[in-house]
Amino acid sequence: FNDENNDGCSNVGETISYTFSVTNTGNVQLTNVYITDPLVSVNGGPISLDPSETDSSTFTATYVITQADIDNGEVVNQATVFGTSTNGTTVSDLSDDNSNLEDDPTIVILCQNPDIALIKQGTFNDEDQDGCADVDETISYTFTVTNTGNVTITDIDVEDVLVTVSGGPLASLAPGVIDTTTFTATYTI
């Protein structure tokens, strides 16, 4: 993957550059050689290849990383090459990540950095308006939960040793999203 912001980790909008190496493993020339890939639009071609000839520079593609990709921790895909033999027969092969003899998909591992932050704020409720804390008056607490990582976090809950926290669990929180309304608590003085 291309770490465009140089932070050492995958981010939404960064890219994966794909290059394709095509080899004519047969004994006749192939014409109209082109590549399809369900994940990306492949640039380049079509080309012709003589027997045993390899082309590693014509075909390229770029994929833009999504949040779903980062949540999955990888991007998996596989291309197919097609060519026409001298007798008009179409031949094809599924891509492999490192061999002409296998058909394994190409897997690009993406960095996952799960992280979460919590801010707890309290407000004294002067129920009798005397300007001073009295027994049985309350403190209202609010909790701000922020997903500070790069993966979606699920099943979020807040625990507190002083109070019973209401709300939650929060089903999910995408990276960079802040929740200020789900969790609350009240403490009786």
PDB file of C-alpha atoms in Angstrom:
ATOM      1  CA  PHE A   1       0.000   0.000   0.000  1.00  0.00           C
ATOM      2  CA  ASN A   2       1.058   3.610  -0.496  1.00  0.00           C
ATOM      3  CA  ASP A   3       1.441   5.403   2.830  1.00  0.00           C
ATOM      4  CA  GLU A   4       0.675   8.829   1.377  1.00  0.00           C
ATOM      5  CA  ASN A   5       0.712  10.645   4.726  1.00  0.00           C
ATOM      6  CA  ASN A   6       3.786   8.728   5.995  1.00  0.00           C
ATOM      7  CA  ASP A   7       2.190   7.775   9.314  1.00  0.00           C
ATOM      8  CA  GLY A   8       3.111   4.095   8.984  1.00  0.00           C
ATOM      9  CA  CYS A   9      -0.493   2.916   8.983  1.00  0.00           C
ATOM     10  CA  SER A  10      -3.364   2.430   6.525  1.00  0.00           C
ATOM     11  CA  ASN A  11      -5.873   5.241   6.216  1.00  0.00           C
ATOM     12  CA  VAL A  12      -9.085   5.683   4.262  1.00  0.00           C
ATOM     13  CA  GLY A  13      -8.302   7.287   0.911  1.00  0.00           C
ATOM     14  CA  GLU A  14      -4.739   6.000   0.684  1.00  0.00           C
ATOM     15  CA  THR A  15      -4.033   3.680  -2.221  1.00  0.00           C
ATOM     16  CA  ILE A  16      -2.710   0.299  -3.259  1.00  0.00           C
ATOM     17  CA  SER A  17      -0.737   0.189  -6.523  1.00  0.00           C
ATOM     18  CA  TYR A  18      -0.995  -3.035  -8.488  1.00  0.00           C
ATOM     19  CA  THR A  19       1.404  -4.182 -11.200  1.00  0.00           C
ATOM     20  CA  PHE A  20       0.760  -7.223 -13.366  1.00  0.00           C
ATOM     21  CA  SER A  21       3.347  -9.548 -14.853  1.00  0.00           C
ATOM     22  CA  VAL A  22       1.954 -11.533 -17.808  1.00  0.00           C
ATOM     23  CA  THR A  23       3.826 -14.507 -19.308  1.00  0.00           C
ATOM     24  CA  ASN A  24       2.928 -16.466 -22.420  1.00  0.00           C
ATOM     25  CA  THR A  25       3.512 -19.998 -21.101  1.00  0.00           C
ATOM     26  CA  GLY A  26       2.339 -21.580 -24.361  1.00  0.00           C
ATOM     27  CA  ASN A  27       4.112 -22.317 -27.648  1.00  0.00           C
ATOM     28  CA  VAL A  28       2.257 -19.923 -29.992  1.00  0.00           C
ATOM     29  CA  GLN A  29       1.942 -16.158 -30.109  1.00  0.00           C
ATOM     30  CA  LEU A  30      -0.960 -14.615 -28.179  1.00  0.00           C
ATOM     31  CA  THR A  31      -2.710 -11.464 -29.373  1.00  0.00           C
ATOM     32  CA  ASN A  32      -5.309  -9.239 -27.745  1.00  0.00           C
ATOM     33  CA  VAL A  33      -3.839  -9.966 -24.287  1.00  0.00           C
ATOM     34  CA  TYR A  34      -5.751  -8.003 -21.656  1.00  0.00           C
ATOM     35  CA  ILE A  35      -6.507  -8.195 -17.913  1.00  0.00           C
ATOM     36  CA  THR A  36      -9.746  -7.853 -15.971  1.00  0.00           C
ATOM     37  CA  ASP A  37      -9.994  -7.433 -12.231  1.00  0.00           C
ATOM     38  CA  PRO A  38     -13.272  -7.219 -10.282  1.00  0.00           C
ATOM     39  CA  LEU A  39     -11.767  -4.785  -7.768  1.00  0.00           C
ATOM     40  CA  VAL A  40      -9.983  -2.273 -10.009  1.00  0.00           C
ATOM     41  CA  SER A  41      -9.910  -0.917 -13.538  1.00  0.00           C
ATOM     42  CA  VAL A  42      -6.741  -2.216 -15.155  1.00  0.00           C
ATOM     43  CA  ASN A  43      -4.822   0.275 -17.310  1.00  0.00           C
ATOM     44  CA  GLY A  44      -2.798  -0.821 -20.335  1.00  0.00           C
ATOM     45  CA  GLY A  45      -3.080  -3.219 -23.230  1.00  0.00           C
ATOM     46  CA  PRO A  46      -4.168  -5.090 -25.094  1.00  0.00           C
ATOM     47  CA  ILE A  47      -0.769  -6.442 -26.160  1.00  0.00           C
ATOM     48  CA  SER A  48       0.724  -9.392 -28.033  1.00  0.00           C
ATOM     49  CA  LEU A  49       3.118 -11.892 -26.459  1.00  0.00           C
ATOM     50  CA  ASP A  50       5.450 -14.359 -28.140  1.00  0.00           C
ATOM     51  CA  PRO A  51       5.971 -17.803 -26.552  1.00  0.00           C
ATOM     52  CA  SER A  52       7.870 -17.502 -23.209  1.00  0.00           C
ATOM     53  CA  GLU A  53       7.714 -13.696 -23.372  1.00  0.00           C
ATOM     54  CA  THR A  54       6.902 -11.789 -20.174  1.00  0.00           C
ATOM     55  CA  ASP A  55       5.514  -8.267 -19.903  1.00  0.00           C
ATOM     56  CA  SER A  56       5.770  -6.582 -16.501  1.00  0.00           C
ATOM     57  CA  SER A  57       5.255  -2.946 -17.433  1.00  0.00           C
ATOM     58  CA  THR A  58       2.089  -2.571 -19.506  1.00  0.00           C
ATOM     59  CA  PHE A  59      -0.652  -3.306 -16.986  1.00  0.00           C
ATOM     60  CA  THR A  60      -1.226  -1.299 -13.782  1.00  0.00           C
ATOM     61  CA  ALA A  61      -4.067  -0.420 -11.458  1.00  0.00           C
ATOM     62  CA  THR A  62      -4.722   1.687  -8.366  1.00  0.00           C
ATOM     63  CA  TYR A  63      -7.197   0.903  -5.609  1.00  0.00           C
ATOM     64  CA  VAL A  64      -8.431   3.435  -3.021  1.00  0.00           C
ATOM     65  CA  ILE A  65      -8.603   1.983   0.507  1.00  0.00           C
ATOM     66  CA  THR A  66     -11.998   2.114   2.249  1.00  0.00           C
ATOM     67  CA  GLN A  67     -12.968   1.917   5.917  1.00  0.00           C
ATOM     68  CA  ALA A  68     -14.359  -1.571   5.303  1.00  0.00           C
ATOM     69  CA  ASP A  69     -10.930  -2.651   4.024  1.00  0.00           C
ATOM     70  CA  ILE A  70      -9.201  -1.366   7.152  1.00  0.00           C
ATOM     71  CA  ASP A  71     -11.825  -2.998   9.368  1.00  0.00           C
ATOM     72  CA  ASN A  72     -11.118  -6.282   7.514  1.00  0.00           C
ATOM     73  CA  GLY A  73      -7.365  -5.780   7.903  1.00  0.00           C
ATOM     74  CA  GLU A  74      -6.644  -6.677   4.296  1.00  0.00           C
ATOM     75  CA  VAL A  75      -7.581  -6.272   0.660  1.00  0.00           C
ATOM     76  CA  VAL A  76      -7.966  -9.536  -1.253  1.00  0.00           C
ATOM     77  CA  ASN A  77      -8.436  -9.712  -4.999  1.00  0.00           C
ATOM     78  CA  GLN A  78      -7.603 -11.713  -8.076  1.00  0.00           C
ATOM     79  CA  ALA A  79      -7.289 -10.742 -11.719  1.00  0.00           C
ATOM     80  CA  THR A  80      -7.789 -12.759 -14.890  1.00  0.00           C
ATOM     81  CA  VAL A  81      -5.681 -12.493 -18.040  1.00  0.00           C
ATOM     82  CA  PHE A  82      -7.106 -13.317 -21.467  1.00  0.00           C
ATOM     83  CA  GLY A  83      -5.388 -13.796 -24.805  1.00  0.00           C
ATOM     84  CA  THR A  84      -6.179 -15.104 -28.273  1.00  0.00           C
ATOM     85  CA  SER A  85      -4.033 -17.842 -29.859  1.00  0.00           C
ATOM     86  CA  THR A  86      -3.115 -17.991 -33.544  1.00  0.00           C
ATOM     87  CA  ASN A  87      -5.996 -20.427 -34.192  1.00  0.00           C
ATOM     88  CA  GLY A  88      -8.531 -18.067 -32.564  1.00  0.00           C
ATOM     89  CA  THR A  89      -8.843 -19.916 -29.254  1.00  0.00           C
ATOM     90  CA  THR A  90      -9.177 -17.727 -26.167  1.00  0.00           C
ATOM     91  CA  VAL A  91      -6.928 -18.714 -23.275  1.00  0.00           C
ATOM     92  CA  SER A  92      -7.091 -17.344 -19.740  1.00  0.00           C
ATOM     93  CA  ASP A  93      -5.504 -17.684 -16.323  1.00  0.00           C
ATOM     94  CA  LEU A  94      -6.280 -16.471 -12.813  1.00  0.00           C
ATOM     95  CA  SER A  95      -3.571 -14.366 -11.208  1.00  0.00           C
ATOM     96  CA  ASP A  96      -1.285 -15.542  -8.438  1.00  0.00           C
ATOM     97  CA  ASP A  97       0.722 -13.438  -6.011  1.00  0.00           C
ATOM     98  CA  ASN A  98       4.124 -15.002  -6.797  1.00  0.00           C
ATOM     99  CA  SER A  99       3.967 -17.968  -9.219  1.00  0.00           C
ATOM    100  CA  ASN A 100       2.898 -18.867 -12.763  1.00  0.00           C
ATOM    101  CA  LEU A 101       1.900 -22.330 -11.510  1.00  0.00           C
ATOM    102  CA  GLU A 102      -0.667 -21.366  -8.843  1.00  0.00           C
ATOM    103  CA  ASP A 103      -3.861 -19.311  -8.657  1.00  0.00           C
ATOM    104  CA  ASP A 104      -3.744 -17.710  -5.200  1.00  0.00           C
ATOM    105  CA  PRO A 105      -5.367 -14.289  -4.711  1.00  0.00           C
ATOM    106  CA  THR A 106      -3.235 -11.267  -3.994  1.00  0.00           C
ATOM    107  CA  ILE A 107      -3.550 -10.174  -0.357  1.00  0.00           C
ATOM    108  CA  VAL A 108      -2.413  -6.753   0.855  1.00  0.00           C
ATOM    109  CA  ILE A 109      -2.312  -6.550   4.662  1.00  0.00           C
ATOM    110  CA  LEU A 110      -3.485  -3.232   6.080  1.00  0.00           C
ATOM    111  CA  CYS A 111      -2.418  -1.756   9.393  1.00  0.00           C
ATOM    112  CA  GLN A 112      -5.094  -1.781  12.076  1.00  0.00           C
ATOM    113  CA  ASN A 113      -4.719   0.597  15.006  1.00  0.00           C
ATOM    114  CA  PRO A 114      -7.741   0.287  17.330  1.00  0.00           C
ATOM    115  CA  ASP A 115      -7.866   2.991  19.993  1.00  0.00           C
ATOM    116  CA  ILE A 116     -10.506   4.712  22.099  1.00  0.00           C
ATOM    117  CA  ALA A 117     -10.598   7.739  24.420  1.00  0.00           C
ATOM    118  CA  LEU A 118     -12.995   8.708  27.204  1.00  0.00           C
ATOM    119  CA  ILE A 119     -13.702  12.085  28.841  1.00  0.00           C
ATOM    120  CA  LYS A 120     -15.864  12.167  31.979  1.00  0.00           C
ATOM    121  CA  GLN A 121     -17.308  15.507  33.072  1.00  0.00           C
ATOM    122  CA  GLY A 122     -19.347  16.231  36.185  1.00  0.00           C
ATOM    123  CA  THR A 123     -21.804  19.010  36.957  1.00  0.00           C
ATOM    124  CA  PHE A 124     -22.959  19.730  40.503  1.00  0.00           C
ATOM    125  CA  ASN A 125     -26.744  20.161  40.721  1.00  0.00           C
ATOM    126  CA  ASP A 126     -27.581  22.679  43.463  1.00  0.00           C
ATOM    127  CA  GLU A 127     -31.193  21.530  43.775  1.00  0.00           C
ATOM    128  CA  ASP A 128     -32.023  23.858  46.704  1.00  0.00           C
ATOM    129  CA  GLN A 129     -30.159  26.816  45.139  1.00  0.00           C
ATOM    130  CA  ASP A 130     -28.260  27.628  48.339  1.00  0.00           C
ATOM    131  CA  GLY A 131     -24.874  27.767  46.606  1.00  0.00           C
ATOM    132  CA  CYS A 132     -23.468  24.880  48.624  1.00  0.00           C
ATOM    133  CA  ALA A 133     -23.431  21.106  48.349  1.00  0.00           C
ATOM    134  CA  ASP A 134     -25.876  19.336  50.628  1.00  0.00           C
ATOM    135  CA  VAL A 135     -26.570  15.684  51.353  1.00  0.00           C
ATOM    136  CA  ASP A 136     -28.890  14.156  48.724  1.00  0.00           C
ATOM    137  CA  GLU A 137     -28.076  16.738  46.076  1.00  0.00           C
ATOM    138  CA  THR A 138     -26.579  15.267  42.929  1.00  0.00           C
ATOM    139  CA  ILE A 139     -23.736  15.366  40.446  1.00  0.00           C
ATOM    140  CA  SER A 140     -24.624  14.642  36.810  1.00  0.00           C
ATOM    141  CA  TYR A 141     -21.923  12.991  34.738  1.00  0.00           C
ATOM    142  CA  THR A 142     -21.583  12.971  30.962  1.00  0.00           C
ATOM    143  CA  PHE A 143     -19.182  10.775  29.045  1.00  0.00           C
ATOM    144  CA  THR A 144     -17.559  11.626  25.721  1.00  0.00           C
ATOM    145  CA  VAL A 145     -16.324   8.561  23.848  1.00  0.00           C
ATOM    146  CA  THR A 146     -14.047   9.068  20.829  1.00  0.00           C
ATOM    147  CA  ASN A 147     -12.734   6.458  18.422  1.00  0.00           C
ATOM    148  CA  THR A 148      -9.128   7.639  18.103  1.00  0.00           C
ATOM    149  CA  GLY A 149      -7.994   4.624  16.076  1.00  0.00           C
ATOM    150  CA  ASN A 150      -8.373   3.669  12.428  1.00  0.00           C
ATOM    151  CA  VAL A 151     -10.810   0.735  12.746  1.00  0.00           C
ATOM    152  CA  THR A 152     -14.495   0.704  13.608  1.00  0.00           C
ATOM    153  CA  ILE A 153     -15.040  -0.268  17.262  1.00  0.00           C
ATOM    154  CA  THR A 154     -18.154  -2.215  18.271  1.00  0.00           C
ATOM    155  CA  ASP A 155     -20.029  -3.074  21.474  1.00  0.00           C
ATOM    156  CA  ILE A 156     -18.741  -0.035  23.405  1.00  0.00           C
ATOM    157  CA  ASP A 157     -19.644   0.279  27.068  1.00  0.00           C
ATOM    158  CA  VAL A 158     -18.548   2.549  29.921  1.00  0.00           C
ATOM    159  CA  GLU A 159     -17.960   1.334  33.471  1.00  0.00           C
ATOM    160  CA  ASP A 160     -17.442   3.531  36.505  1.00  0.00           C
ATOM    161  CA  VAL A 161     -16.620   2.421  40.073  1.00  0.00           C
ATOM    162  CA  LEU A 162     -18.489   5.381  41.593  1.00  0.00           C
ATOM    163  CA  VAL A 163     -21.759   5.364  39.651  1.00  0.00           C
ATOM    164  CA  THR A 164     -23.972   3.155  37.522  1.00  0.00           C
ATOM    165  CA  VAL A 165     -23.642   4.355  33.952  1.00  0.00           C
ATOM    166  CA  SER A 166     -26.847   4.513  31.910  1.00  0.00           C
ATOM    167  CA  GLY A 167     -26.943   3.999  28.176  1.00  0.00           C
ATOM    168  CA  GLY A 168     -25.121   1.633  25.922  1.00  0.00           C
ATOM    169  CA  PRO A 169     -23.704  -0.521  24.881  1.00  0.00           C
ATOM    170  CA  LEU A 170     -23.027   1.603  21.832  1.00  0.00           C
ATOM    171  CA  ALA A 171     -23.279  -0.644  18.754  1.00  0.00           C
ATOM    172  CA  SER A 172     -20.365   0.877  16.845  1.00  0.00           C
ATOM    173  CA  LEU A 173     -18.204   3.940  16.481  1.00  0.00           C
ATOM    174  CA  ALA A 174     -16.302   4.713  13.276  1.00  0.00           C
ATOM    175  CA  PRO A 175     -12.789   6.200  13.376  1.00  0.00           C
ATOM    176  CA  GLY A 176     -12.804   9.869  14.347  1.00  0.00           C
ATOM    177  CA  VAL A 177     -16.431   9.787  15.486  1.00  0.00           C
ATOM    178  CA  ILE A 178     -17.312  11.291  18.877  1.00  0.00           C
ATOM    179  CA  ASP A 179     -20.321  10.191  20.946  1.00  0.00           C
ATOM    180  CA  THR A 180     -21.477  12.624  23.654  1.00  0.00           C
ATOM    181  CA  THR A 181     -25.048  11.471  24.242  1.00  0.00           C
ATOM    182  CA  THR A 182     -25.159   7.724  24.884  1.00  0.00           C
ATOM    183  CA  PHE A 183     -23.683   7.473  28.373  1.00  0.00           C
ATOM    184  CA  THR A 184     -24.776   9.387  31.505  1.00  0.00           C
ATOM    185  CA  ALA A 185     -24.730   8.862  35.260  1.00  0.00           C
ATOM    186  CA  THR A 186     -25.944  10.548  38.427  1.00  0.00           C
ATOM    187  CA  TYR A 187     -24.254  10.476  41.832  1.00  0.00           C
ATOM    188  CA  THR A 188     -26.052  11.317  45.051  1.00  0.00           C
ATOM    189  CA  ILE A 189     -23.924  13.298  47.486  1.00  0.00           C
TER     190      ILE A 189
END
